[in-house]
Each structure stands twice: as structure tokens, then as C-alpha cells.
XYZ file of C-alpha atoms in Angstrom:
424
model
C 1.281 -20.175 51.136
C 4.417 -18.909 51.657
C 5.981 -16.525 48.819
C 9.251 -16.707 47.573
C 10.861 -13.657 49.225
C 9.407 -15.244 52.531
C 11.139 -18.386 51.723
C 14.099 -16.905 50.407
C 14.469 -14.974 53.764
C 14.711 -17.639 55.990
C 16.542 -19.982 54.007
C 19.018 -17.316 53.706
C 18.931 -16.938 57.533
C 19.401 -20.361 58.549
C 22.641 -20.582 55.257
C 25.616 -20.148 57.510
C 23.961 -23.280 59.652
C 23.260 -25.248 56.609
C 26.827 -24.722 55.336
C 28.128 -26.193 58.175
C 25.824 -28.865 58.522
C 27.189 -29.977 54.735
C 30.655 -29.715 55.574
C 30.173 -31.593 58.338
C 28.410 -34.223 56.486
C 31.158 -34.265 53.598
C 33.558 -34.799 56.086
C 32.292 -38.771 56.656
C 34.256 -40.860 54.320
C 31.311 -42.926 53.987
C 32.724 -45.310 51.708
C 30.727 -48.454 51.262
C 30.604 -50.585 54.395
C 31.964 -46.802 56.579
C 28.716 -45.315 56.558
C 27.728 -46.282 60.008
C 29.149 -43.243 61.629
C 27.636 -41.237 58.705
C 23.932 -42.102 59.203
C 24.623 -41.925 63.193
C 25.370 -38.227 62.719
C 22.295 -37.577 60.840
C 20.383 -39.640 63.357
C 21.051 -37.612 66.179
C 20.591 -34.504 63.867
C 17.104 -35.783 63.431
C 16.205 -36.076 66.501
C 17.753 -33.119 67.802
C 15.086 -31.609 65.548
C 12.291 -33.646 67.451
C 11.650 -35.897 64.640
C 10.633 -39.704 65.264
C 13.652 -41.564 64.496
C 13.718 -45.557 62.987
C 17.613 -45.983 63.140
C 17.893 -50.025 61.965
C 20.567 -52.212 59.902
C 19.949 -53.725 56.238
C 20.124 -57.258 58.097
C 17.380 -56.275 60.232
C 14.941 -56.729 57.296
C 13.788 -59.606 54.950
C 14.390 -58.407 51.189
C 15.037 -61.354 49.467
C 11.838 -62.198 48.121
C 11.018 -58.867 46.855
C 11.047 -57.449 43.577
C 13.672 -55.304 43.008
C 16.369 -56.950 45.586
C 19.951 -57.247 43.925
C 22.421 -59.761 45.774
C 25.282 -58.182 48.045
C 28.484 -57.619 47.290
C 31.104 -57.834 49.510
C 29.677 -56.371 52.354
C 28.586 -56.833 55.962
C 24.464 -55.745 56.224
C 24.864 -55.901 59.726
C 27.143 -52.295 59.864
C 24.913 -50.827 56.873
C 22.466 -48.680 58.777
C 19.433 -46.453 57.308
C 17.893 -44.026 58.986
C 14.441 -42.469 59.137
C 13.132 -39.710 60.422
C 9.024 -39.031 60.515
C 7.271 -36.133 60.762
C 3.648 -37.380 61.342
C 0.722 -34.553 60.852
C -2.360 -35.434 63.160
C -4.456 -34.126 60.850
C -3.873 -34.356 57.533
C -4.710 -31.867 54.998
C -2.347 -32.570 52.335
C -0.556 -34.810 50.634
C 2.580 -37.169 52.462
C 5.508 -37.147 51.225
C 9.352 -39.311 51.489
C 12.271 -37.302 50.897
C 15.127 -39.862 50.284
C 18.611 -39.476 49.862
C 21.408 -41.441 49.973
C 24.345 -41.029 51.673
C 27.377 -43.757 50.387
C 29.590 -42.749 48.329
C 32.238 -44.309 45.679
C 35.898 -44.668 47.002
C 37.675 -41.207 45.807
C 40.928 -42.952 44.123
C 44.195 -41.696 45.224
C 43.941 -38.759 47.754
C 47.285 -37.400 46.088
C 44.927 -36.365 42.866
C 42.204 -34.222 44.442
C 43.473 -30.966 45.202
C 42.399 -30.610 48.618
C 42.213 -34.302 49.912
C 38.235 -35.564 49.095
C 36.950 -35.482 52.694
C 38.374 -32.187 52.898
C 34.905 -29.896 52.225
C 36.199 -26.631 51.297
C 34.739 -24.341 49.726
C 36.341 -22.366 46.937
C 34.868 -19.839 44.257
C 31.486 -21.090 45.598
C 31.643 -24.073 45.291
C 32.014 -27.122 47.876
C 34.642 -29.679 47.023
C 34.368 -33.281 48.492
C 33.387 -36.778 47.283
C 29.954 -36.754 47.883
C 29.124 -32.870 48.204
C 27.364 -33.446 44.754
C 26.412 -36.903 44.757
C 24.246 -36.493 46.701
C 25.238 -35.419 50.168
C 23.984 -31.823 48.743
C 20.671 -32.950 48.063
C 20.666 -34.633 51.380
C 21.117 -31.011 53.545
C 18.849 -29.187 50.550
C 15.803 -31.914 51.696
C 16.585 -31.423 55.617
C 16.713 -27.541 55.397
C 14.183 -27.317 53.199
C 11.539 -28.618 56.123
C 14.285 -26.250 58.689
C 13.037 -23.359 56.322
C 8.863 -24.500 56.510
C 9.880 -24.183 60.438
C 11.532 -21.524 60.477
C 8.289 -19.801 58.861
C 6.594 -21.230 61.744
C 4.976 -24.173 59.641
C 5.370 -28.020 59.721
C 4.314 -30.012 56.963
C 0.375 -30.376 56.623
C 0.699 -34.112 55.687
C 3.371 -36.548 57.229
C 6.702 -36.326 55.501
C 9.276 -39.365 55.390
C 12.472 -38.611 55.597
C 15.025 -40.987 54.613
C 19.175 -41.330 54.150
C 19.942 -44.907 52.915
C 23.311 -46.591 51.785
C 23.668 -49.148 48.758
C 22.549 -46.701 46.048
C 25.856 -46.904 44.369
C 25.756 -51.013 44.209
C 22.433 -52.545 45.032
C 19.430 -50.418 45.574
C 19.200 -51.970 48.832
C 18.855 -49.494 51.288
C 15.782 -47.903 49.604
C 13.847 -51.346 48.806
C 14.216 -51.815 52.962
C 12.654 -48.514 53.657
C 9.996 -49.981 51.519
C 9.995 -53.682 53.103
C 9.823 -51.765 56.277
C 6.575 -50.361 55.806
C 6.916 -47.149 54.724
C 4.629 -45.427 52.361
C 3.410 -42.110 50.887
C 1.450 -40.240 48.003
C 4.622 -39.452 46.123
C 8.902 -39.849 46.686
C 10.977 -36.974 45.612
C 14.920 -37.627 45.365
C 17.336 -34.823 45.208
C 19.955 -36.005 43.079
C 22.002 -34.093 41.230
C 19.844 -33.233 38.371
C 21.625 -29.839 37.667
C 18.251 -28.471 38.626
C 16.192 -30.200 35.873
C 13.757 -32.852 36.677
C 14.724 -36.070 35.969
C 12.146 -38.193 34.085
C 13.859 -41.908 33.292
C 16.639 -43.697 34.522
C 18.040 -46.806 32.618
C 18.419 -50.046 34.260
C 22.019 -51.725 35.108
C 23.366 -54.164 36.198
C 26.458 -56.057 37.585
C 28.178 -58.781 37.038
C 31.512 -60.706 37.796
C 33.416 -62.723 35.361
C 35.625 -65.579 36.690
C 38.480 -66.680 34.225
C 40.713 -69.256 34.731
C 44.361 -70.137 32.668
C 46.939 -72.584 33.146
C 49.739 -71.363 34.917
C 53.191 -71.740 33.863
C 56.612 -70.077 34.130
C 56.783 -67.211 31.488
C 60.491 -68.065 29.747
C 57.740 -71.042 28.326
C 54.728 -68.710 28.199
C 53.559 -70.703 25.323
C 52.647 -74.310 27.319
C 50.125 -71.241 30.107
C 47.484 -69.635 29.050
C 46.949 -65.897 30.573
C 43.257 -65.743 32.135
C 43.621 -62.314 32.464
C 44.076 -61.825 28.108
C 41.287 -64.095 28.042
C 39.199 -61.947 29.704
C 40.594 -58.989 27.553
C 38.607 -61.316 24.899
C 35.625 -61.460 26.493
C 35.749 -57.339 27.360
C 35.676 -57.020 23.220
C 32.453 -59.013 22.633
C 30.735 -57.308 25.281
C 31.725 -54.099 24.100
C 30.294 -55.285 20.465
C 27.273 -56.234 22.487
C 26.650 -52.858 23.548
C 27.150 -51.242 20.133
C 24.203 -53.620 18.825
C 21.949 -52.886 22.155
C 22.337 -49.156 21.090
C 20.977 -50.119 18.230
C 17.939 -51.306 19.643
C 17.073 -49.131 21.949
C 16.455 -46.686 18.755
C 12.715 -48.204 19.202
C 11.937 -47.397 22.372
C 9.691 -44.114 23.459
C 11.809 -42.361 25.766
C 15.530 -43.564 25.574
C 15.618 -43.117 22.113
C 15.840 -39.164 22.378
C 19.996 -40.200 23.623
C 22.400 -40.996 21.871
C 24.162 -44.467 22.829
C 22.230 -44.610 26.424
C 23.836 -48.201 26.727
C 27.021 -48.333 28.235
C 29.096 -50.828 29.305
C 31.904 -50.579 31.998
C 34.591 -53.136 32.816
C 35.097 -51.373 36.248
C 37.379 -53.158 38.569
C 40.024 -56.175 37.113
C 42.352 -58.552 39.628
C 44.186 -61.462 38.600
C 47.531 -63.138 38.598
C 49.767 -64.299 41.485
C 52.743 -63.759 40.145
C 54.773 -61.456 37.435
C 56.647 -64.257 36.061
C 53.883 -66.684 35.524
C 51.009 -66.817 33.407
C 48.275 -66.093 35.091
C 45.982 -68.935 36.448
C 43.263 -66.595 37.164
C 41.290 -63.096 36.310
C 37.860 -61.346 37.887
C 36.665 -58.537 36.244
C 33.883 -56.658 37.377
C 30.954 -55.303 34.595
C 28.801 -52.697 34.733
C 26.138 -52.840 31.845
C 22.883 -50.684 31.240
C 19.995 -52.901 30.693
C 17.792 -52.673 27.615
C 14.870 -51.303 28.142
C 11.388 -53.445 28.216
C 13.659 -56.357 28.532
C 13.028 -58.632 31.845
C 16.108 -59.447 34.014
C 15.999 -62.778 33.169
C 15.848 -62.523 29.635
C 18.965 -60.036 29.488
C 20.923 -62.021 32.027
C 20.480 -64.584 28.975
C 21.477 -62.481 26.169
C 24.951 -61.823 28.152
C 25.307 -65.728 28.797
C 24.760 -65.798 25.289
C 27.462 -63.401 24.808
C 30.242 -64.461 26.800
C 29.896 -68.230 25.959
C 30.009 -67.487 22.591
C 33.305 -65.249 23.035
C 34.808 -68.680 25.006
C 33.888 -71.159 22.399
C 36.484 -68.733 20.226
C 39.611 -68.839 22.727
C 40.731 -72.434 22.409
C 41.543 -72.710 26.671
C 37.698 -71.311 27.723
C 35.798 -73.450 25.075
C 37.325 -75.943 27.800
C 37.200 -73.762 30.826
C 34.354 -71.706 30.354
C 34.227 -68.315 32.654
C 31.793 -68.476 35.258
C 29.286 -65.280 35.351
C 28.146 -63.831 38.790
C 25.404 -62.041 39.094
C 25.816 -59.791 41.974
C 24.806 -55.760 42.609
C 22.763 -53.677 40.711
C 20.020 -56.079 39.225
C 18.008 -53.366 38.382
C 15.330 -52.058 35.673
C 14.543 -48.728 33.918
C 12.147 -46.412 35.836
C 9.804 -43.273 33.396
C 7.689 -41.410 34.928
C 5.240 -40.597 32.785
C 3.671 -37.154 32.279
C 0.857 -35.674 33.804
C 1.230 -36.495 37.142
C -0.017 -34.073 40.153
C 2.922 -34.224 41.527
C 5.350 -33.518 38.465
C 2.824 -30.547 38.012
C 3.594 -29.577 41.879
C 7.257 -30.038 41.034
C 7.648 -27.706 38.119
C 5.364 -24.891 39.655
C 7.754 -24.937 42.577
C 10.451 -24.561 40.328
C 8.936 -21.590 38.063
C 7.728 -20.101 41.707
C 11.565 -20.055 42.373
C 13.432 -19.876 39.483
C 11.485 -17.324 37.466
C 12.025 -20.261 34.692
C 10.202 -23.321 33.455
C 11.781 -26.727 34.528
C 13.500 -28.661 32.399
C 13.389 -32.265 31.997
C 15.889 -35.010 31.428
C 16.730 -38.431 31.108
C 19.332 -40.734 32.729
C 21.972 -43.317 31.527
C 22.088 -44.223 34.986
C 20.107 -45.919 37.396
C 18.518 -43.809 40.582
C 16.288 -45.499 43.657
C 12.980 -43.789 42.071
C 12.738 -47.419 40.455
C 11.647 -49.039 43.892
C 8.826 -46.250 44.634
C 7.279 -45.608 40.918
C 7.687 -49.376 39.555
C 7.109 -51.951 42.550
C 5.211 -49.479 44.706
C 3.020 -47.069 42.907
C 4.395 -44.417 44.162
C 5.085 -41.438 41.431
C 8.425 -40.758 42.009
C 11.634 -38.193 40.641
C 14.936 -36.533 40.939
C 15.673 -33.313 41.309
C 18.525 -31.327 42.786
C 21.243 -29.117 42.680
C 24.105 -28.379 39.848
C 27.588 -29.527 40.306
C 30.226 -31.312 38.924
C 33.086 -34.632 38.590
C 30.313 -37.221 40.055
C 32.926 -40.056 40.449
C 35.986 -38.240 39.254
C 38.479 -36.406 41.654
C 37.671 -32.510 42.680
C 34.037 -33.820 42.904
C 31.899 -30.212 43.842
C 28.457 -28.793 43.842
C 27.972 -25.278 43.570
C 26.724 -23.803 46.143
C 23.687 -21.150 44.725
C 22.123 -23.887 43.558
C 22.110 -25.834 47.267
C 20.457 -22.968 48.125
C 17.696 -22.574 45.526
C 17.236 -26.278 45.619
C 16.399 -26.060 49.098
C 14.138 -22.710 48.441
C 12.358 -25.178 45.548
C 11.883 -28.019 47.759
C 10.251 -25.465 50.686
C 8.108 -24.328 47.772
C 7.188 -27.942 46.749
C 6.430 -29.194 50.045
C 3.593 -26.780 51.042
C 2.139 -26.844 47.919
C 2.226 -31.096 47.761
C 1.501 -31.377 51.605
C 0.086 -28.546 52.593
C 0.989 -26.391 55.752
C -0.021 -26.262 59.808
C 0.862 -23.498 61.982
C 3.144 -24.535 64.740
């Protein structure tokens, strides 16, 4: 086994390379729907590094009917492209392994508010500034370099290693439920994400969902014979955020989510309506974003919010008549733990110790990650764990750049001691 001066050595040799190779991958704007160009790159970066590649589109592969599939939004499937590289052992004498990351991103807001522009991937003060770097293009380059290092060292994996950069992480899920449709399997799935260098134990579920509002339209010097859809939804926002106050509530019984304090959180994310200034307007969409209660089906919270928003309607005297329509599309997803005592948490945290000089810390997740597909619907033990950084979502995103590099020391670490090595 390889100690940790050995692996700090050549990760430290190959750094100036690995910088690069993260600029270069912060520099895709891959925006949801854009990633195409993206995942090319890293193709050809795969297979530059003789690893069997499985390039293939989201429409390429039957999903529907599985559990965990969340309808599309908005998108073309045929330009959403995954990407898999394999690193087969002929004979095995450890444990395989996926390494998944994903590499969409959400859109960056106004350029004119990041300092530097947010495909711009400079580095300042140590620190790598682009949306993306930390979520989780970072994690991404610490999983690739992290097999570079094992190489460099003159070892390859001892068991076969998956190695996977998906899309539709920040909507659906997608992406990593096709690597699964597609056939591919392994003793345990480990996820760089962000995770500030903790391990990350539970994620919540969420989900999304569009309400359509309609109003009567009519010229605003005789507001009063219109209706505004778009106040009428500001009615509905209020019950749903008194919803969430009385799902914090209950989640006070449950093991794990319990230990935070208001996990559930609602979001009205993204609002359109209106045609015109001087009209009322006729109609409103507003896009939700809701954490789902855990230990609750799907089904049975998709009722609850019905429940919720028809009771909100029956109070505005135009919905009662004109209910909103709800539509259920993105994240239709449900909370992921994975429990203790797992080899492969154990695996985890002695790489980190090996490493870090410190036991791991563990944490839990308001949000939803892919580990759902591979520990829920698959069997497959799986968690996060990755490097520290900062503004996931918010302008100046940045991930600091020590930790890139000890992340990709820890996941060296982790691989030969979960898969075992071979001599090249």
C-alpha cells in the first residue's frame, strides 16, 4: 500500500497538470442542455488515458419505467450526453468501484455580478473561481487524478473502477439512473461532492413542481372587473410556505433528519406571467422546489401538496372557479441514509485519517445528491465526499484549492485500500 508521503509526492507532481485540466473544465458553460461539448472534452480525456469509453445520449436509454425516473423539463435528451470511462482489472483482487460526478451546472445569473465573469476560472488567494469549480467540477478532476496519482505510482486499480460524468443532477437525477439502466454495477459508488471534506451520510428528498394560474384579463384603469393570476399565485406561495413550517414539525420524529434544524425547505424558484403592464394578468407559472418528508412515498406527498394548494384556491374567490393546475416535473426524488457500519464507510474514513491526520466528520444534507439511485434502488452503499469551497449557486462560486488536492490524495488512499492495487 502506498503511504501518504508516496501519494502526496506524485499528486503533487502531476498538480500543475491537474490545475489546468480544472480550468479547462470550468471553462465549459455547461449550462443545462450546453453540456455536450463539456462531456466531449472529458471523453477524449478518457481515452487519451487508454480507458474504455461508453460516450451515449439520455435518449439512447429506456428510464421510464424505473424507480427513481423524474419527468424532463424543458430539455432535448437527445444533446444530453454521459460519459463513461472503464477501467476493467482481469483479475480481480479487490473490490470495484464507480466514481461519479456530475458535470451541469445552474445558470450563473448576470455575468455583470461575478467579479471575474463565471466561466472565467481564475485563481485568486488559492482559490478557483467559476460556476461549477465547487459544485462539483472539483470533485470531478479530484476522482480523475486521483486514479492519474495510483498510475503515476505505477499501479492501476486491483478491481474495475467505473468512472462516470453525468448531466441532470441539478433537475432530474437522470443522468445517473441511465448509468444504472445501462448496466453498470459495482461493490460500492463514491461521489465527490462538495462535502467540505466531511462525509456525507443523508440527503433529503425534493421535488419539483409547476403551478399554472390563470386570471381574467382586463385593462388596469378597471383593474377591479380582472383578476391578477400572478397575486393569486402570491396566495398560493403563502400556504405552501405554512406547509413547510408544519412539515418541519414533523420531521422532529424521524432518526436522522431530526439532528437539523428546519431541513424542509421550500423554494418558489423561477415566476413568469403577464402579457402586458397595463392589463391584469391572464396568466402566472411559478416553479417550486420542496424537500420531501422523509418516510413519506411520492405519491402520498404529491397528495398532501394537492391538498395544499386546492385548499389555498377554494379561499381566492377566481381559483375556487379556476383551480391552478399542478405539474409534476424534475426532481421526483426520495431521501437517501446510509447507514453505519458499512465496509466501505470504514474504508472511507481510514483514508481520510491516513491523509488528514484527523478523524472524518460526518454530515447530513437538506439537499438531494445521486447516491439515492445506487444505495436505495440498487444496493449499492453509496456517499459524498469532496473538497471545501464556497457560493454553490450564488455568484463568485470557488473551491479552494488545498483541499482539491487532499481530496484527490484521500481518494488515491481510498481506492487501493477498497480495490486493491496491480503493478502496471
Amino acid at each position: 500500500m502506498l503511504t501518504r508521503s508516496e501519494l502526496g509526492r506524485v499528486v503533487e507532481a502531476n498538480w500543475d497538470r491537474q490545475l489546468q485540466w480544472l480550468q479547462s473544465l470550468t471553462s465549459f458553460p455547461s449550462e443545462r442542455g450546453q453540456e455536450a461539448a463539456c462531456q466531449d472534452w472529458i471523453a477524449r480525456s478518457f481515452s487519451d488515458r487508454g480507458w474504455v469509453v461508453d460516450r451515449y445520449a439520455l435518449s439512447d436509454v429506456s428510464m421510464e419505467h424505473l424507480p427513481g425516473y423524474s419527468p424532463a423539463v424543458d430539455v432535448d435528451y437527445e444533446n444530453a450526453i454521459q460519459v463513461i470511462g472503464a477501467l476493467r482489472a482481469p483479475n480481480p483482487c479487490g473490490k470495484s468501484l464507480i466514481l461519479q460526478g456530475h458535470v451541469d451546472v445552474v445558470p450563473p445569473g448576470p455575468s455583470d455580478m461575478w467579479t471575474d465573469g463565471p466561466y472565467a476560472a481564475l485563481v485568486r488567494d488559492g482559490k478557483l473561481f467559476a460556476r461549477g469549480a465547487c459544485d462539483m467540477k472539483a470533485g470531478v478532476c479530484a476522482m480523475v487524478f486521483a486514479l492519474d496519482a495510483l498510475r503515476e505510482a505505477g499501479f492501476l486499480p486491483g478491481s474495475d473502477v467505473f468512472v462516470q460524468t453525468v448531466t441532470e443532477e441539478e433537475s432530474t437525477g437522470n443522468g445517473a439512473l441511465s448509468t444504472l439502466a445501462r448496466g453498470y454495477r459495482a461493490d460500492a459508488c463514491l461521489i465527490p461532492e462538495p462535502t467540505q471534506q466531511n462525509i456525507l451520510r443523508a440527503s433529503l428528498g425534493v421535488m419539483w413542481f409547476r403551478l399554472s394560474v390563470r386570471g381574467t384579463p382586463a385593462h388596469v384603469a378597471e383593474s377591479e372587473q380582472g383578476t391578477s393570476a400572478i397575486l393569486s399565485t402570491f396566495h398560493l406561495i403563502n400556504a405552501l410556505e405554512e406547509f413547510t413550517l408544519q412539515l418541519n414539525e414533523r420531521v422532529q420524529r424521524h432518526p436522522w433528519f431530526s439532528k437539523l434544524s428546519s431541513p424542509i425547505k421550500f423554494n418558489p424558484g423561477k415566476i413568469r406571467g403577464g402579457d402586458w403592464a397595463s392589463s391584469t394578468p391572464a396568466w402566472c407559472e411559478l416553479d417550486c422546489r420542496i424537500a420531501v418528508l422523509p418516510g413519506l412515498s411520492l405519491d402520498a406527498f404529491r397528495q398532501e401538496i394537492t391538498e395544499v394548494v386546492n385548499k389555498a384556491a377554494a379561499n381566492d374567490p377566481f381559483l375556487a372557479n379556476t383551480p391552478p393546475q399542478i405539474i409534476w416535473n424534475g426532481f421526483q426524488a426520495e431521501d437517501y441514509v446510509l447507514e453505519p457500519g458499512t465496509d466501505f464507510e470504514t474504508a472511507m474514513r481510514n483514508a481520510h485519517a491516513a491523509v488528514t491526520g484527523q478523524p472524518a466528520k460526518e454530515i447530513l444534507f437538506t439537499g438531494v445528491t445521486d447516491c439515492r439511485f445506487y444505495g436505495r434502488y440498487y444496493g449499492i452503499p453509496a456517499l459524498c465526499y469532496g473538497a471545501k469551497g464556497s457560493q454553490i449557486h450564488g455568484f463568485d462560486e470557488h473551491v479552494d484549492l488545498d483541499s482539491v488536492r487532499q481530496t484527490t490524495m484521500v481518494i488515491a488512499d481510498f481506492v487501493q485500500r477498497w480495490c486493491g492495487l496491480r503493478r502496471i
